[in-house]
Coordinates of C-alpha atoms and ligand atoms in Angstrom, one line a residue:
M66 CA 0.1 0.6 -0.4
E67 CA 1.1 3.6 -1.1
K68 CA 2.6 5.2 2.2
R69 CA 0.8 8.2 3.6
V70 CA 2.4 11.6 4.9
G71 CA 0.9 10.5 8.5
D72 CA 2.1 7.2 8.7
L73 CA 5.3 8.9 9.5
G74 CA 5.0 11.5 11.8
E75 CA 7.2 14.9 12.1
F76 CA 9.4 14.1 12.6
G77 CA 10.0 11.0 10.6
L78 CA 8.8 14.1 8.0
L79 CA 10.9 16.1 8.2
D80 CA 14.3 13.3 8.2
R81 CA 12.9 11.2 4.8
L82 CA 12.4 14.9 2.9
F83 CA 16.0 16.1 3.9
T84 CA 17.5 13.9 2.3
L85 CA 16.8 14.4 -0.1
V86 CA 18.7 18.1 0.1
R87 CA 22.7 18.7 0.0
R88 CA 23.6 19.9 3.8
A89 CA 24.8 22.8 3.5
E90 CA 28.4 23.5 5.7
I91 CA 27.4 26.6 8.2
P92 CA 28.2 25.7 11.6
V93 CA 24.6 24.3 12.4
G94 CA 22.3 22.6 10.0
L95 CA 19.6 19.9 8.9
G96 CA 18.1 18.9 12.6
D97 CA 18.3 20.9 15.2
D98 CA 16.5 23.9 16.6
A99 CA 18.2 26.1 14.6
A100 CA 19.8 26.8 11.9
V101 CA 23.8 28.8 12.0
L102 CA 24.9 30.5 9.8
T103 CA 27.3 32.9 9.5
V104 CA 27.6 36.8 8.5
S105 CA 30.6 38.5 5.3
P106 CA 31.2 41.9 6.3
G107 CA 30.6 44.4 4.1
R108 CA 27.7 42.5 3.1
W109 CA 23.9 43.0 3.9
L110 CA 21.2 40.7 4.7
L111 CA 18.5 40.3 2.7
V112 CA 15.5 38.3 3.3
T113 CA 11.7 37.5 1.9
T114 CA 8.6 35.1 2.2
D115 CA 6.4 34.2 0.3
T116 CA 3.4 31.2 0.6
L117 CA 1.7 28.9 -1.8
V118 CA -2.1 27.3 -1.4
E119 CA -3.4 24.6 -2.9
E120 CA -6.6 26.0 -4.8
V121 CA -5.2 29.4 -4.0
H122 CA -2.1 29.7 -6.4
F123 CA -2.0 25.9 -7.6
R124 CA -3.8 22.2 -8.0
R125 CA -2.7 19.6 -8.0
A126 CA -5.1 18.7 -11.3
W127 CA -2.4 21.1 -13.3
A128 CA 0.7 20.9 -11.8
S129 CA 2.9 17.9 -10.8
A130 CA 4.2 18.3 -6.9
W131 CA 7.9 19.1 -8.5
Q132 CA 6.7 21.8 -10.8
V133 CA 5.5 23.6 -7.0
G134 CA 8.4 23.2 -5.9
Y135 CA 10.0 24.5 -7.8
K136 CA 7.5 27.5 -8.2
A137 CA 7.5 28.3 -4.5
L138 CA 11.6 28.2 -4.2
A139 CA 11.6 30.3 -7.8
V140 CA 9.0 32.7 -6.8
N141 CA 11.2 34.0 -3.8
L142 CA 14.0 34.2 -5.7
S143 CA 12.8 36.4 -8.2
D144 CA 12.3 38.5 -4.5
I145 CA 15.5 38.7 -4.2
A146 CA 17.0 39.3 -7.8
A147 CA 14.8 42.9 -7.2
M148 CA 16.6 44.1 -5.3
G149 CA 20.4 42.8 -6.6
G150 CA 21.4 40.4 -4.6
T151 CA 22.5 36.7 -3.8
P152 CA 20.6 34.2 -2.8
T153 CA 21.6 32.1 0.2
Y154 CA 19.7 29.9 2.1
A155 CA 16.2 29.0 2.7
L156 CA 13.7 27.4 5.0
I157 CA 10.6 25.4 4.1
S158 CA 7.1 24.7 6.2
L159 CA 4.9 22.5 4.7
A160 CA 1.1 22.4 6.0
V161 CA -0.8 18.8 4.6
P162 CA -3.2 16.6 5.0
G163 CA -1.5 13.2 6.8
S164 CA -3.5 11.3 4.7
L165 CA -1.2 13.2 0.8
S166 CA 0.8 10.3 -0.2
L167 CA 4.5 10.3 0.6
S168 CA 5.9 10.3 -2.8
W169 CA 4.0 13.5 -4.0
V170 CA 5.8 15.3 -1.0
E171 CA 9.0 13.4 -1.8
D172 CA 8.7 15.1 -5.0
L173 CA 7.2 18.4 -4.2
Y174 CA 10.5 18.3 -1.9
R175 CA 12.5 17.0 -5.3
G176 CA 11.9 20.1 -7.3
L177 CA 12.4 22.0 -4.3
E178 CA 15.7 21.1 -4.6
A179 CA 15.9 21.2 -7.9
C180 CA 15.3 24.9 -7.8
A181 CA 17.7 26.0 -5.2
A182 CA 20.3 23.5 -6.6
Q183 CA 20.1 25.4 -10.2
W184 CA 20.3 29.0 -8.4
G185 CA 22.8 28.1 -5.9
V186 CA 20.8 27.7 -2.8
R187 CA 21.1 26.0 1.0
I188 CA 17.9 24.8 2.0
V189 CA 19.1 24.1 5.9
G190 CA 15.4 23.6 7.5
G191 CA 12.2 24.1 7.6
D192 CA 9.0 22.1 9.3
T193 CA 5.7 20.6 8.8
V194 CA 2.5 20.2 10.2
A195 CA -0.6 18.8 9.6
A196 CA -3.6 20.8 7.8
A197 CA -6.8 20.6 5.8
S198 CA -5.2 21.7 2.7
I199 CA -2.7 21.8 0.9
C200 CA 0.4 25.4 1.9
L201 CA 3.8 26.0 1.1
T202 CA 5.9 29.3 2.9
V203 CA 9.7 29.0 1.7
V204 CA 11.6 32.1 3.9
L205 CA 14.3 32.5 1.7
L206 CA 18.0 34.2 2.3
G207 CA 19.8 36.4 0.4
E208 CA 23.2 39.0 0.8
C209 CA 24.6 41.8 -1.5
E210 CA 27.3 44.1 -1.0
A211 CA 26.1 46.6 1.3
G212 CA 24.8 50.0 0.7
R213 CA 24.2 48.5 -3.3
V214 CA 20.8 47.4 -3.1
R215 CA 17.3 49.2 -5.4
T216 CA 13.8 49.6 -4.1
R217 CA 10.8 50.7 -5.0
G218 CA 11.9 53.7 -4.3
D219 CA 14.3 54.9 -6.0
G220 CA 13.0 56.1 -9.5
R221 CA 12.9 59.9 -11.0
A222 CA 11.0 61.6 -13.2
G223 CA 11.9 61.6 -16.2
D224 CA 13.3 57.9 -16.2
L225 CA 12.9 55.1 -18.3
L226 CA 10.4 52.0 -17.7
L227 CA 12.7 48.9 -19.1
V228 CA 11.6 45.0 -18.9
T229 CA 13.4 42.4 -19.1
G230 CA 12.3 39.7 -20.9
E231 CA 8.6 39.1 -21.9
L232 CA 5.5 39.7 -20.6
G233 CA 2.3 37.9 -20.7
A234 CA 3.1 34.4 -21.0
A235 CA 2.7 33.4 -18.0
G236 CA -1.1 35.4 -17.9
A237 CA -1.8 33.3 -21.1
G238 CA -1.0 29.6 -19.6
L239 CA -3.1 30.3 -16.6
E240 CA -5.9 30.7 -19.3
E241 CA -4.8 27.5 -21.2
L242 CA -4.4 25.3 -18.2
S243 CA -7.9 26.7 -17.0
A244 CA -9.3 26.2 -20.5
P245 CA -7.7 25.0 -23.2
A246 CA -8.0 25.9 -26.5
A247 CA -9.0 23.7 -29.1
A248 CA -7.1 25.8 -31.5
C249 CA -3.9 26.2 -29.7
P250 CA -1.1 25.3 -31.4
P251 CA 0.7 22.3 -28.8
A252 CA 3.9 24.1 -29.2
A253 CA 2.2 28.0 -28.1
R254 CA 1.0 25.5 -25.3
A255 CA 3.6 24.4 -24.3
R256 CA 5.1 27.1 -23.7
V257 CA 3.4 29.3 -22.2
V258 CA 2.1 26.4 -19.9
A259 CA 6.0 26.6 -18.6
R260 CA 6.3 30.1 -18.2
H261 CA 3.5 29.7 -15.5
L262 CA 5.0 26.8 -14.0
L263 CA 8.1 27.6 -14.4
P264 CA 9.3 30.5 -13.9
T265 CA 13.0 31.7 -14.6
P266 CA 14.5 34.3 -11.3
R267 CA 16.1 37.1 -13.2
L268 CA 19.0 37.3 -10.6
A269 CA 22.5 37.6 -13.1
E270 CA 20.3 41.0 -14.4
G271 CA 19.5 42.3 -10.8
R272 CA 22.8 41.6 -9.8
L273 CA 23.4 44.2 -12.7
L274 CA 20.9 46.2 -12.5
A275 CA 21.9 46.7 -9.0
A276 CA 25.8 47.6 -10.0
H277 CA 25.1 50.7 -12.2
P278 CA 24.8 54.4 -11.3
A279 CA 22.1 55.2 -13.9
V280 CA 19.1 53.0 -12.7
G281 CA 16.7 54.1 -10.0
A282 CA 13.6 51.6 -9.5
V283 CA 13.6 47.9 -9.4
I284 CA 11.0 45.3 -8.7
D285 CA 9.6 42.1 -10.2
L286 CA 6.3 41.6 -12.1
S287 CA 4.8 39.2 -10.1
D288 CA 1.1 40.7 -10.2
G289 CA 1.1 42.1 -14.1
L290 CA 2.6 45.5 -14.7
A291 CA -0.1 47.9 -13.9
Q292 CA 1.2 46.4 -9.9
G293 CA 4.2 46.8 -11.3
V294 CA 4.4 50.0 -12.3
R295 CA 2.0 51.9 -10.1
E296 CA 4.3 50.3 -7.1
I297 CA 6.8 52.8 -8.4
A298 CA 5.0 55.5 -8.9
R299 CA 3.6 55.3 -5.4
A300 CA 7.2 54.2 -3.9
S301 CA 8.9 56.8 -6.3
A302 CA 6.3 59.6 -5.6
V303 CA 6.0 60.3 -9.9
G304 CA 3.6 59.8 -12.4
A305 CA 4.1 57.0 -15.1
E306 CA 2.7 55.9 -19.0
I307 CA 2.9 52.4 -21.1
W308 CA 3.8 53.1 -24.0
S309 CA 1.3 49.0 -24.4
E310 CA 2.7 48.7 -28.2
S311 CA 6.1 48.7 -26.7
L312 CA 5.1 45.8 -24.8
P313 CA 6.9 42.4 -25.1
L314 CA 4.7 39.7 -25.9
A315 CA 5.9 36.3 -27.3
L316 CA 4.8 34.9 -30.4
A317 CA 3.4 31.9 -28.6
T318 CA 1.7 34.7 -26.3
K319 CA 0.2 36.2 -29.3
E320 CA -1.3 32.9 -30.4
V321 CA -2.6 31.5 -27.9
A322 CA -3.9 35.1 -27.7
A323 CA -5.6 34.2 -30.9
A324 CA -6.2 30.7 -30.2
H325 CA -8.9 32.0 -27.0
G326 CA -10.1 35.2 -28.6
Q327 CA -8.7 37.2 -26.1
D328 CA -6.2 40.6 -26.3
P329 CA -2.6 39.4 -25.3
L330 CA -2.0 43.1 -23.9
A331 CA -4.0 42.2 -21.0
W332 CA -2.4 39.3 -19.9
A333 CA 0.6 41.6 -20.6
L334 CA -0.3 44.3 -18.5
Y335 CA -2.5 42.3 -15.6
G336 CA -2.1 39.3 -15.3
G337 CA 0.7 38.5 -13.5
E338 CA 3.5 36.0 -13.2
D339 CA 6.3 36.4 -15.3
Y340 CA 9.0 37.0 -12.6
E341 CA 9.9 39.4 -15.1
L342 CA 12.2 42.9 -13.8
L343 CA 10.9 45.9 -14.6
F344 CA 13.3 48.7 -13.6
S345 CA 13.3 52.7 -14.4
V346 CA 16.8 54.1 -16.1
R347 CA 18.1 57.8 -16.9
P348 CA 17.7 58.4 -20.8
S349 CA 21.2 59.1 -21.4
A350 CA 22.0 56.0 -19.2
V351 CA 19.1 53.3 -22.0
A352 CA 21.7 52.1 -24.6
A353 CA 24.1 51.0 -21.7
V354 CA 22.7 48.7 -19.4
R355 CA 20.9 46.9 -22.4
E356 CA 23.7 46.4 -24.3
E357 CA 25.4 45.1 -20.7
L358 CA 22.6 42.3 -19.8
D359 CA 22.3 41.3 -23.4
R360 CA 26.1 41.1 -23.5
A361 CA 26.2 39.7 -19.7
C362 CA 22.7 38.2 -19.4
G363 CA 22.3 37.3 -22.8
T364 CA 18.9 38.9 -21.5
P365 CA 16.6 40.9 -24.3
V366 CA 15.1 44.3 -22.7
R367 CA 12.3 47.0 -23.8
V368 CA 11.9 50.3 -23.4
I369 CA 7.8 50.0 -22.5
G370 CA 7.2 54.0 -20.7
C371 CA 8.3 55.7 -18.8
L372 CA 7.9 57.9 -15.5
L373 CA 6.8 61.2 -15.0
P374 CA 5.9 63.7 -12.5
P375 CA 3.7 62.8 -9.4
E376 CA 0.9 64.9 -11.1
A377 CA 0.2 63.1 -14.1
G378 CA -0.6 60.0 -12.5
L379 CA -0.9 56.5 -14.3
L380 CA -1.4 56.2 -18.1
V381 CA -1.4 53.4 -20.3
E382 CA -0.6 54.8 -24.8
R383 CA -1.7 53.0 -27.5
A384 CA -2.9 54.0 -30.8
G385 CA -2.0 57.8 -30.3
E386 CA -4.8 57.7 -27.5
R387 CA -3.7 57.7 -23.7
V388 CA -6.5 56.5 -20.8
P389 CA -5.9 55.9 -17.1
L390 CA -4.4 53.4 -15.8
A391 CA -7.2 50.4 -14.5
R392 CA -6.7 49.1 -11.5
G393 CA -8.0 46.7 -10.8
G394 CA -10.5 46.2 -14.1
Y395 CA -11.0 47.3 -17.6
D396 CA -13.2 49.9 -19.7
H397 CA -12.3 50.7 -23.4
F398 CA -9.6 48.0 -24.4
L399 CA -8.1 46.5 -21.9
Q400 CA -9.8 43.7 -19.8
P401 CA -9.0 42.4 -16.7
G402 CA -6.4 39.8 -16.6
K403 CA -8.1 35.9 -14.2
N404 CA -6.8 35.1 -11.7
Y405 CA -7.2 32.1 -9.6
G406 CA -9.8 30.4 -7.5
Ligands
MG176 MG1 8.0 41.2 -4.9

């Protein structure tokens, strides 16, 4: 008979899961009351946390346990990337029903460990607790050179707004998972679903941006471009304008949108979970920053708008028309993206 989580008990379960992760070379590691870590002189410590809840952030019908584990760590890595840091150690808290199969939880840990290994992170502790549904919390530590961080509040009116990679694919992937379209080309579907399930944190890009004197505000896009721009504008006390025709949409995203009869710009603006970096740069340095990101990381970067004086508010420009950026929904030409649940 298949083993269940409840068969092992808390300590048995943790012992079993900890065999799936690499050991860190730290003063006190897995299995004691607390992990003991060293802090390097001249460095700042970064800490972030994020929780994934079943049926809110993931569905077992759509994502394997491995994918849920990978993504849970990747979204935390994206926050460290936005600060320009290097991730170091992670703690994993797991709430699961005792009836859940042990192999599901082990696969979850394998996904966590795969992501950790890929990005140089060690899992140094964890907790498990019985609960009615699955809930996974990651606490991630990182570090950066003292003084070298960029926050959401470092934008200045007159800066241009840039974004790494592409937008809208994760929203397209979520749409395909929740309501598959028969007309959707399989290759496009596979690509956008992968973007939704396995995001890539922009860690090298974030470090490069934090080190560049012409870069202002930086944020990672977990909740859509519109929300990212809103956050930078709020924290930097500026206005902003998004040039919707400049948004980087992959061909696959456009193909999925066509199959669904939807506007891919809505996914880019409101869909969320792209985990790209949105940042502001002084206009005179834009070419140099783009070139540096391309050379060091091979990452394309697109200029997608600008920061304005605060009285300008938040605007979206399309076909020469400027309209206020909608908060949740949208009235004229852009529909709000869907969310889970
Ligand atoms: Mg973030």
